[in-house]
Coordinates of C-alpha atoms and ligand atoms in Angstrom, one line a residue:
M1 CA 40.8 233.4 -47.6
S2 CA 43.8 231.9 -45.9
A3 CA 44.1 231.8 -42.7
L4 CA 46.6 233.7 -42.6
E5 CA 44.4 236.6 -44.4
A6 CA 41.6 235.8 -41.7
N7 CA 43.9 236.2 -38.6
L8 CA 44.8 239.8 -40.4
A9 CA 42.0 240.7 -41.4
K10 CA 40.9 240.1 -37.6
L11 CA 44.0 242.3 -36.4
D12 CA 43.5 244.8 -38.6
G13 CA 39.7 245.7 -36.4
F14 CA 41.3 245.0 -33.0
L15 CA 44.3 247.2 -33.9
A16 CA 41.6 250.5 -35.2
R17 CA 41.1 251.8 -31.8
F18 CA 44.9 251.4 -30.6
R19 CA 45.7 253.6 -33.9
K20 CA 42.7 256.2 -33.1
T21 CA 43.3 256.8 -29.5
G22 CA 46.7 255.4 -29.1
I23 CA 47.7 253.7 -26.0
L24 CA 47.0 256.3 -22.7
N25 CA 47.7 255.0 -19.1
R26 CA 44.7 253.7 -16.7
I27 CA 45.1 255.2 -13.1
G28 CA 41.7 255.2 -10.6
G29 CA 39.6 254.0 -13.7
E30 CA 40.1 256.6 -16.0
D31 CA 42.2 257.4 -18.7
R32 CA 44.9 259.5 -18.7
A33 CA 47.7 260.9 -21.2
G34 CA 51.3 260.5 -19.7
Q35 CA 53.2 263.5 -18.2
G36 CA 56.2 262.5 -20.5
G37 CA 54.3 263.3 -23.6
T38 CA 54.3 259.5 -25.7
F39 CA 56.6 256.9 -27.5
A40 CA 55.7 254.8 -30.3
S41 CA 55.2 251.2 -30.4
I42 CA 56.4 249.3 -33.4
S43 CA 55.8 245.8 -34.6
P44 CA 58.2 243.5 -35.0
V45 CA 56.8 242.0 -38.3
D46 CA 57.5 244.8 -40.5
K47 CA 58.5 247.3 -38.2
S48 CA 55.0 249.4 -38.7
V49 CA 54.2 251.8 -36.2
I50 CA 51.3 250.1 -34.6
C51 CA 50.2 253.5 -32.6
D52 CA 51.6 256.0 -29.4
V53 CA 51.7 255.1 -26.4
A54 CA 51.8 257.5 -23.1
R55 CA 55.7 258.0 -21.6
G56 CA 54.5 257.7 -17.9
S57 CA 56.3 259.8 -15.1
A58 CA 57.0 260.4 -12.1
E59 CA 54.2 262.1 -11.4
D60 CA 52.0 259.0 -13.4
I61 CA 53.7 256.9 -10.9
D62 CA 52.6 259.5 -8.2
A63 CA 48.9 259.2 -9.0
A64 CA 48.9 255.4 -10.1
A65 CA 50.1 254.9 -6.4
K66 CA 47.7 256.9 -4.3
A67 CA 44.9 255.3 -6.0
A68 CA 46.1 252.4 -5.6
H69 CA 46.6 253.1 -2.1
E70 CA 42.7 255.0 -1.8
A71 CA 41.4 251.8 -3.6
F72 CA 43.3 249.7 -1.1
A73 CA 40.8 249.5 2.0
A74 CA 38.0 248.5 0.2
W75 CA 39.3 246.0 -2.1
R76 CA 40.8 244.2 1.3
D77 CA 38.1 244.6 3.4
M78 CA 35.7 242.7 0.8
A79 CA 34.4 239.4 1.2
A80 CA 36.4 236.8 0.4
T81 CA 33.5 235.5 -1.4
E82 CA 32.9 238.4 -3.3
R83 CA 36.5 239.2 -4.7
R84 CA 36.8 235.8 -5.9
K85 CA 33.5 236.4 -8.0
I86 CA 35.0 239.1 -9.0
L87 CA 38.3 237.5 -10.7
I88 CA 36.6 234.8 -12.0
R89 CA 34.6 236.9 -14.0
V90 CA 37.9 238.6 -15.3
A91 CA 39.1 234.7 -16.0
E92 CA 36.0 234.4 -18.4
A93 CA 36.3 237.9 -19.5
I94 CA 40.0 237.1 -20.8
E95 CA 38.4 234.1 -22.2
D96 CA 35.9 236.0 -24.0
R97 CA 38.4 238.3 -26.2
A98 CA 41.2 235.6 -25.8
E99 CA 41.3 235.7 -29.6
E100 CA 42.1 239.7 -29.6
I101 CA 44.3 239.2 -26.9
A102 CA 46.5 236.8 -28.9
L103 CA 46.3 238.9 -32.4
C104 CA 47.6 241.8 -30.4
E105 CA 50.3 239.8 -28.4
C106 CA 51.4 238.2 -31.7
W107 CA 51.9 242.1 -33.9
D108 CA 53.4 243.5 -31.1
T109 CA 55.7 241.2 -29.9
G110 CA 55.8 238.6 -32.8
Q111 CA 55.1 235.6 -30.9
T112 CA 53.3 232.9 -33.5
W113 CA 49.7 232.3 -33.1
R114 CA 50.4 228.7 -32.1
F115 CA 52.1 229.6 -29.2
M116 CA 50.0 233.2 -28.1
S117 CA 46.3 231.7 -28.8
K118 CA 47.0 229.1 -25.7
A119 CA 49.0 231.8 -23.4
A120 CA 45.9 234.2 -23.5
L121 CA 43.8 231.2 -21.8
R122 CA 46.9 230.2 -19.5
G123 CA 46.2 234.1 -18.0
A124 CA 42.4 233.4 -17.6
E125 CA 43.7 230.1 -16.1
N126 CA 46.1 232.3 -13.8
F127 CA 43.2 234.4 -12.7
R128 CA 40.6 231.5 -12.2
Y129 CA 43.2 229.5 -9.7
F130 CA 44.4 232.2 -7.6
A131 CA 40.1 233.1 -7.8
D132 CA 40.5 229.7 -5.9
Q133 CA 42.6 230.5 -3.3
V134 CA 41.3 234.0 -2.2
V135 CA 38.8 232.2 0.7
A136 CA 41.7 230.8 2.3
A137 CA 43.8 233.5 2.1
R138 CA 43.8 234.8 5.6
D139 CA 43.6 231.7 7.0
G140 CA 46.5 231.1 9.9
Q141 CA 47.2 228.8 13.0
H142 CA 46.2 228.6 16.2
L143 CA 49.2 228.7 18.3
R144 CA 49.6 227.5 22.3
S145 CA 51.7 228.2 24.3
P146 CA 51.6 228.1 28.4
T147 CA 50.0 231.4 28.8
L148 CA 49.3 233.0 25.4
M149 CA 47.0 231.7 22.9
N150 CA 48.6 232.5 19.5
V151 CA 46.7 233.0 16.4
T152 CA 48.4 233.6 13.2
T153 CA 46.9 235.8 10.2
R154 CA 47.9 236.8 7.4
V155 CA 47.3 240.4 5.9
P156 CA 47.3 242.1 1.9
L157 CA 50.8 244.0 2.0
G158 CA 49.1 247.1 0.5
P159 CA 49.8 248.8 -2.9
V160 CA 52.2 246.4 -5.1
G161 CA 54.2 247.7 -7.8
V162 CA 54.4 244.7 -10.6
I163 CA 57.0 245.2 -13.3
T164 CA 56.5 242.5 -16.3
P165 CA 59.2 242.2 -19.7
W166 CA 57.9 241.9 -22.9
N167 CA 58.2 238.1 -23.5
T168 CA 54.6 236.7 -23.1
P169 CA 54.0 239.8 -21.6
F170 CA 50.1 238.9 -21.2
M171 CA 50.8 235.5 -19.7
L172 CA 53.3 237.2 -17.3
S173 CA 51.3 239.9 -15.9
T174 CA 48.5 237.8 -15.5
W175 CA 50.7 235.6 -13.3
K176 CA 51.9 238.2 -11.5
I177 CA 48.7 240.0 -11.1
A178 CA 46.3 237.7 -10.1
P179 CA 47.7 236.7 -7.0
A180 CA 48.2 240.0 -6.1
L181 CA 44.7 241.1 -6.6
A182 CA 43.6 237.4 -5.2
A183 CA 45.7 238.5 -1.5
G184 CA 43.9 241.8 -1.6
C185 CA 46.4 244.1 -2.6
T186 CA 45.8 246.5 -5.1
V187 CA 48.5 247.0 -7.7
V188 CA 50.5 249.1 -9.9
H189 CA 51.3 247.5 -13.3
K190 CA 54.4 248.8 -15.3
P191 CA 54.4 246.8 -18.7
A192 CA 57.8 246.5 -20.9
E193 CA 58.0 249.5 -23.2
A194 CA 58.4 247.1 -26.3
S195 CA 54.4 245.3 -25.3
P196 CA 51.8 248.0 -24.0
L197 CA 49.0 246.4 -25.8
T198 CA 47.5 243.7 -23.9
A199 CA 48.3 245.0 -20.6
R200 CA 45.8 247.8 -21.7
L201 CA 43.5 244.8 -22.7
L202 CA 44.0 243.7 -19.4
V203 CA 43.3 246.1 -17.8
E204 CA 40.2 247.2 -19.3
I205 CA 38.8 243.5 -19.1
A206 CA 39.0 243.2 -15.4
E207 CA 37.2 246.8 -15.1
A208 CA 34.8 245.7 -17.4
A209 CA 34.2 242.0 -15.0
G210 CA 34.2 244.2 -11.9
L211 CA 37.0 245.4 -10.9
P212 CA 36.9 248.6 -9.1
P213 CA 38.3 251.3 -10.4
G214 CA 42.1 251.9 -9.0
V215 CA 42.7 248.3 -7.8
L216 CA 44.3 247.7 -10.8
N217 CA 46.4 250.7 -12.1
T218 CA 48.3 250.5 -15.4
V219 CA 51.4 253.4 -16.3
N220 CA 52.8 252.9 -19.5
G221 CA 56.6 254.1 -20.2
F222 CA 60.6 253.1 -19.7
G223 CA 62.1 251.1 -16.8
E224 CA 64.8 254.4 -16.4
E225 CA 61.7 257.0 -15.5
A226 CA 58.3 255.0 -14.6
G227 CA 59.6 251.8 -13.4
K228 CA 62.2 253.5 -11.3
A229 CA 59.9 255.9 -9.7
L230 CA 57.3 252.7 -9.2
T231 CA 60.7 251.2 -7.7
E232 CA 61.4 254.2 -5.6
H233 CA 57.5 255.3 -4.4
P234 CA 57.1 254.9 -0.8
L235 CA 53.1 254.1 -0.7
I236 CA 54.4 250.7 -2.7
K237 CA 54.9 248.4 -0.7
A238 CA 56.5 245.7 -3.2
I239 CA 57.6 245.2 -6.4
A240 CA 56.8 241.8 -8.5
F241 CA 59.3 241.7 -11.4
V242 CA 60.3 239.9 -13.9
G243 CA 63.5 240.9 -16.4
E244 CA 66.6 240.6 -16.7
S245 CA 69.1 239.9 -13.9
R246 CA 71.8 243.4 -14.4
T247 CA 67.4 245.1 -13.9
G248 CA 67.1 242.8 -11.1
S249 CA 69.7 244.1 -9.0
I250 CA 69.4 247.9 -10.0
I251 CA 65.8 248.0 -8.7
T252 CA 66.6 246.3 -5.2
R253 CA 69.1 249.1 -5.3
Q254 CA 66.5 252.0 -6.5
G255 CA 64.4 250.0 -3.5
A256 CA 66.4 249.9 -0.9
D257 CA 65.8 253.4 0.7
T258 CA 62.0 252.6 0.9
L259 CA 62.7 248.8 2.1
K260 CA 60.3 247.3 -0.7
R261 CA 60.4 243.2 -0.4
M262 CA 61.1 242.3 -3.5
H263 CA 60.6 239.2 -5.8
L264 CA 62.8 238.8 -8.3
E265 CA 62.4 236.4 -11.5
L266 CA 65.3 237.0 -14.3
G267 CA 67.5 235.3 -16.5
G268 CA 68.6 231.8 -17.2
K269 CA 70.8 229.9 -19.1
N270 CA 69.2 226.9 -18.4
P271 CA 71.4 223.4 -19.3
V272 CA 69.2 220.4 -20.7
I273 CA 71.5 217.1 -20.0
V274 CA 70.8 214.1 -22.4
F275 CA 72.8 210.9 -21.2
D276 CA 73.1 208.1 -23.8
D277 CA 70.6 206.0 -22.1
A278 CA 67.8 208.2 -22.5
D279 CA 64.6 208.3 -24.6
L280 CA 66.5 209.5 -27.4
E281 CA 63.6 210.5 -29.4
Q282 CA 61.3 211.9 -26.7
A283 CA 64.5 214.0 -25.8
L284 CA 65.5 215.4 -28.8
D285 CA 61.7 216.6 -29.4
A286 CA 62.1 218.3 -26.0
V287 CA 65.4 220.0 -26.8
I288 CA 64.0 221.6 -29.8
F289 CA 60.8 222.6 -28.2
M290 CA 62.8 224.5 -25.1
I291 CA 64.5 226.2 -27.3
Y292 CA 63.1 227.1 -30.2
S293 CA 59.1 227.4 -29.0
I294 CA 57.9 231.1 -28.1
N295 CA 60.5 232.6 -30.3
G296 CA 63.8 231.4 -27.5
E297 CA 62.3 234.2 -26.0
R298 CA 61.5 232.2 -22.6
C299 CA 63.5 232.5 -19.4
T300 CA 62.9 228.7 -19.1
S301 CA 64.4 227.7 -22.3
S302 CA 66.9 225.2 -22.4
S303 CA 69.7 227.5 -24.5
R304 CA 72.5 224.7 -23.6
L305 CA 72.3 221.2 -24.6
L306 CA 74.5 219.3 -22.8
V307 CA 75.3 216.3 -24.7
Q308 CA 76.4 212.8 -23.3
D309 CA 80.0 212.5 -26.1
T310 CA 78.9 208.8 -26.9
I311 CA 75.8 209.7 -28.4
R312 CA 76.6 213.8 -29.7
E313 CA 77.7 213.1 -33.6
A314 CA 74.0 211.5 -34.2
F315 CA 71.9 213.2 -32.2
E316 CA 73.4 216.8 -33.0
A317 CA 72.7 215.7 -36.7
K318 CA 69.5 214.8 -36.1
L319 CA 69.1 217.8 -34.0
V320 CA 70.5 220.0 -37.1
E321 CA 68.0 218.3 -39.8
R322 CA 64.8 219.2 -37.7
V323 CA 66.2 222.9 -36.6
D324 CA 67.0 223.0 -41.1
N325 CA 63.4 222.4 -41.0
I326 CA 61.6 224.5 -38.7
R327 CA 59.3 227.1 -40.1
V328 CA 60.0 230.6 -40.0
G329 CA 57.5 233.2 -41.1
H330 CA 54.2 235.5 -40.5
P331 CA 53.2 235.2 -36.7
L332 CA 49.9 234.8 -37.4
D333 CA 49.9 232.1 -39.8
P334 CA 49.3 228.8 -37.9
A335 CA 52.2 226.8 -40.1
T336 CA 54.6 229.6 -38.4
E337 CA 57.2 228.2 -35.8
I338 CA 58.8 231.2 -35.0
G339 CA 58.0 234.5 -35.6
P340 CA 60.3 237.6 -35.4
L341 CA 62.1 238.7 -32.6
V342 CA 60.5 241.2 -30.4
S343 CA 62.8 244.2 -31.4
E344 CA 65.5 246.5 -33.3
E345 CA 67.9 246.4 -30.3
H346 CA 67.1 242.7 -29.3
F347 CA 67.4 241.2 -32.4
N348 CA 70.8 243.2 -33.1
K349 CA 71.8 241.5 -29.4
V350 CA 70.6 237.5 -31.0
T351 CA 72.7 238.0 -34.7
G352 CA 75.1 239.1 -32.4
Y353 CA 76.0 235.8 -30.7
Y354 CA 76.6 234.6 -34.6
D355 CA 79.9 236.7 -35.0
I356 CA 80.8 235.9 -31.2
A357 CA 80.3 232.0 -31.9
R358 CA 82.6 232.3 -35.1
E359 CA 85.3 234.3 -33.7
E360 CA 85.3 232.0 -30.3
G361 CA 85.9 228.7 -32.6
A362 CA 82.4 226.9 -32.4
T363 CA 80.8 226.0 -35.3
I364 CA 77.5 227.1 -36.7
A365 CA 75.7 223.8 -37.5
A366 CA 72.2 225.5 -38.4
G367 CA 70.7 228.8 -38.9
G368 CA 72.9 232.0 -38.3
M369 CA 71.1 234.2 -40.4
T370 CA 68.6 236.1 -40.7
V371 CA 65.6 236.4 -42.9
G372 CA 64.4 239.2 -45.1
D373 CA 64.5 242.6 -44.1
E374 CA 61.1 243.3 -43.7
G375 CA 60.8 242.7 -40.2
Y376 CA 63.8 241.0 -37.2
F377 CA 63.5 237.5 -38.4
V378 CA 66.7 234.8 -37.7
R379 CA 66.7 230.9 -38.4
P380 CA 66.8 228.7 -35.3
T381 CA 70.5 228.6 -34.8
L382 CA 72.3 225.7 -33.6
F383 CA 76.5 226.4 -32.1
T384 CA 78.2 223.2 -31.9
G385 CA 82.0 222.6 -31.2
A386 CA 81.9 224.6 -28.1
N387 CA 82.9 224.6 -24.4
N388 CA 80.9 225.8 -21.5
A389 CA 83.9 229.0 -21.2
M390 CA 82.3 230.5 -24.2
R391 CA 80.0 233.3 -24.2
I392 CA 77.5 231.2 -26.1
A393 CA 77.3 229.2 -23.1
R394 CA 78.0 231.5 -20.6
E395 CA 75.2 234.3 -21.9
E396 CA 71.9 234.5 -21.7
I397 CA 71.3 234.9 -25.6
F398 CA 67.2 235.1 -25.1
G399 CA 66.1 234.0 -28.7
P400 CA 66.2 231.0 -31.2
V401 CA 70.0 229.9 -30.2
L402 CA 70.8 226.4 -28.8
T403 CA 74.5 225.6 -27.7
S404 CA 76.1 222.4 -27.9
I405 CA 77.9 220.9 -25.3
P406 CA 79.8 217.4 -25.2
F407 CA 80.6 215.9 -21.9
S408 CA 81.6 212.4 -20.8
S409 CA 81.0 211.4 -17.4
E410 CA 77.9 212.2 -14.9
E411 CA 80.5 214.3 -13.0
E412 CA 81.7 216.1 -16.0
A413 CA 77.7 216.8 -17.2
L414 CA 77.2 218.2 -13.5
A415 CA 79.8 220.3 -13.1
I416 CA 79.1 221.9 -16.8
A417 CA 75.7 222.3 -15.4
N418 CA 76.3 224.1 -12.5
D419 CA 79.2 226.0 -13.6
T420 CA 77.1 229.6 -15.0
P421 CA 75.9 233.1 -12.9
Y422 CA 72.1 231.4 -12.9
G423 CA 70.0 229.2 -11.7
L424 CA 66.5 228.8 -13.1
T425 CA 65.6 225.7 -14.7
G426 CA 67.4 222.2 -15.7
Y427 CA 66.0 219.4 -17.7
V428 CA 67.6 215.5 -17.1
W429 CA 67.5 212.9 -19.7
T430 CA 68.0 209.6 -18.1
N431 CA 66.4 206.0 -17.6
D432 CA 69.1 205.9 -14.7
L433 CA 66.8 205.9 -11.6
T434 CA 69.5 206.5 -9.0
R435 CA 71.4 208.5 -11.6
A436 CA 68.0 211.2 -11.8
I437 CA 67.9 211.3 -8.3
R438 CA 71.5 212.1 -7.7
F439 CA 72.6 214.0 -10.5
T440 CA 69.0 216.5 -9.4
D441 CA 70.1 216.7 -5.9
R442 CA 73.4 218.2 -6.7
L443 CA 72.0 220.2 -9.6
E444 CA 72.0 224.3 -8.9
A445 CA 68.3 225.4 -10.5
G446 CA 65.1 226.3 -8.9
M447 CA 63.0 223.7 -10.8
I448 CA 63.6 220.4 -12.8
W449 CA 62.2 218.4 -15.2
V450 CA 63.4 214.6 -15.2
N451 CA 62.2 213.1 -19.1
S452 CA 60.1 216.2 -19.8
E453 CA 59.7 219.5 -21.2
N454 CA 58.9 222.2 -18.6
V455 CA 55.1 221.7 -18.1
R456 CA 54.0 224.0 -15.9
H457 CA 51.4 223.2 -12.8
L458 CA 49.9 226.3 -10.6
P459 CA 50.7 225.2 -7.5
T460 CA 54.4 224.5 -7.8
P461 CA 57.0 226.6 -6.9
F462 CA 58.0 228.8 -9.7
G463 CA 61.3 230.6 -9.5
G464 CA 65.3 230.8 -9.8
V465 CA 68.4 230.3 -7.4
K466 CA 72.0 232.3 -8.1
A467 CA 71.1 235.0 -10.6
S468 CA 68.2 233.5 -11.8
G469 CA 65.6 235.0 -9.1
I470 CA 64.5 235.7 -5.5
G471 CA 61.4 234.2 -4.4
R472 CA 58.9 232.0 -5.7
D473 CA 55.8 231.9 -7.1
G474 CA 52.4 229.6 -7.5
G475 CA 50.2 227.7 -5.1
D476 CA 50.5 229.2 -1.5
W477 CA 54.1 230.4 -2.4
S478 CA 52.2 233.7 -4.2
F479 CA 50.7 235.0 -1.2
E480 CA 53.6 234.5 0.8
F481 CA 54.9 237.0 -1.2
Y482 CA 51.8 239.5 -1.5
M483 CA 51.2 239.1 2.2
E484 CA 52.1 240.0 5.5
Q485 CA 52.2 236.8 8.5
K486 CA 50.5 238.6 11.4
N487 CA 50.4 236.6 15.2
I488 CA 48.2 238.2 18.0
A489 CA 49.0 236.1 21.3
F490 CA 45.8 236.4 23.6
A491 CA 46.2 235.6 27.4
T492 CA 44.7 232.6 28.4
G493 CA 45.2 233.8 32.0
R494 CA 46.3 236.3 34.4
H495 CA 50.1 235.4 34.4
K496 CA 52.9 236.6 36.8
I497 CA 54.1 239.7 34.6
M498 CA 57.7 241.0 36.2
Q499 CA 56.8 244.1 38.1
L500 CA 60.0 246.9 37.9
G501 CA 60.0 249.5 40.0
T502 CA 57.8 248.0 43.1
Q503 CA 60.7 248.4 45.4
Ligands
NAD1 P1 64.4 244.0 -18.8 O1 64.6 244.1 -17.5 O2 65.1 244.8 -19.8 O3 62.9 244.6 -18.6 C1 62.0 244.0 -18.1 C2 61.2 245.3 -17.0 O4 62.0 246.0 -16.5 C3 60.7 246.7 -17.9 O5 59.1 246.9 -18.1 C4 61.3 247.7 -18.3 O6 60.8 248.3 -18.5 C5 61.6 247.4 -16.6 N1 62.7 248.2 -16.6 C6 64.0 248.6 -16.6 N2 64.9 248.9 -15.9 C7 64.1 249.5 -14.8 C8 64.6 250.0 -13.8 N3 65.8 250.5 -13.4 N4 63.8 250.5 -12.9 C9 62.7 249.5 -12.8 N5 62.2 248.7 -13.8 C10 62.7 249.0 -14.9 O7 64.3 242.4 -19.5 P2 63.2 242.7 -20.7 O8 64.5 242.4 -21.5 O9 61.8 243.4 -20.7 O10 63.2 240.8 -20.7 C11 64.0 239.4 -21.0 C12 64.6 239.4 -19.9 O11 63.5 239.3 -18.9 C13 65.4 238.0 -19.5 O12 66.1 238.3 -18.6 C14 64.9 236.8 -19.1 O13 65.1 235.7 -19.0 C15 63.6 237.1 -18.1 N6 62.6 236.7 -17.7 C16 62.6 235.6 -16.4 C17 61.7 235.5 -16.4 C18 61.3 234.3 -14.8 O14 60.7 233.9 -14.5 N7 62.9 234.3 -14.3 C19 60.3 235.2 -17.0 C20 60.4 235.8 -18.2 C21 61.5 236.2 -18.5

């Protein structure tokens, strides 16, 4: 039996229960059908229906918000050491079921086994990391004034909403949910309609590991229905959102009447800048990895290659050779490097850029074609001869598509890099130290890597500037969002208080 066949056989076993019962909402520790009926979850691998999914409505969100509200006081007041233990058990249970999570994720989203087997473990790592922060989360400062002793502390906000997209959905959900739970908040999670499977596994795993009912609730459904109701619900104190920039503006408006605190992790059109003095072999590996891994469906992908004109021709030639060699195939085959795009809608969006590139006068140097018609497969694509005014350089394509743009000087590279509505990440390749310092200082991005691909370190701040988002995750920054700062001032004596109405 090949590795692919073995994975398919295991997957079949894991999917059997979904086929039988569909995916229900999980509210207050109970399974509930969606008040809006159901919708079908489709696999992008062969366009088959995986199962029916509850279509959550405003009533379902209301029930989930009430369940999260009721569960809040006990979760908030639980001893931090106890809460820590539960979160560690969740991490362990994720590790125990990592294979099931990864296989379901691949089938649901088209992501490859090669990358998703690690993503499930990164989900466990998110729980473990934030579990370890729990005990100190409420600690504050002691700030004395002449008459008062000020004590600061942090308290959890209350029930919060987490709205996640379909790209690496399990890892991203844990990235938001783990710190919220560690902070002492309860959660209503609205996963993306295109990828409901592993959100269901997460809530099941967490409850089995000891998370009390109602602390994490999952309501499936569409953004304009369940998602909108969540952002408008008065019991929900904040929304942690990951998705498109346009959706970020919409939900900010939706949350305005209830004064929701918002954390937005949005889109990107991230530049990778390759200077001619760089380690070009290493840069080539990173450029390829950062746009063609995870099907290019990655917010931090470097989708604009800015390459110095002195090395452009040779660098692009090597790029084409490697890109043409990338293996597109079944996501459960461990040899596959790129699987199908997540959905028909997204497939149409990404492939639409092939024509746009041609119309704009760019060259399709690699790819630019679909693969078979069984699923939503595409060849990895490279556009050359582009400039930064073209749509292929300005719009987030969110697929395995790289646009190469030449530059001649450092000043020009910086101007092109910053000439974008987005500002999530930037990648700079140079061996000139002072240039790296100068350049990164002026590059408009929330996260920058110099001579490296994106390597995530959980204590560091994660987030974007401009249209790429508002707020930061990671380390203590996550707690800043999910907790409220509180200052309590104690008089240290009987200081003079101004008297009114005594004359
Ligand atoms: P999307 O904005 O279409 O959807 C994201 C989520 O929002 C889904 O759960 C959706 O149902 C929900 N939603 C949609 N409309 C809503 C509304 N009116 N009210 C409430 N919820 C609503 O994004 P997507 O296509 O699922 O994901 C891809 C996008 O996510 C890309 O732009 C990508 O860059 C971005 N992303 C950003 C980061 C980051 O950290 N910055 C990480 C991953 C993905």
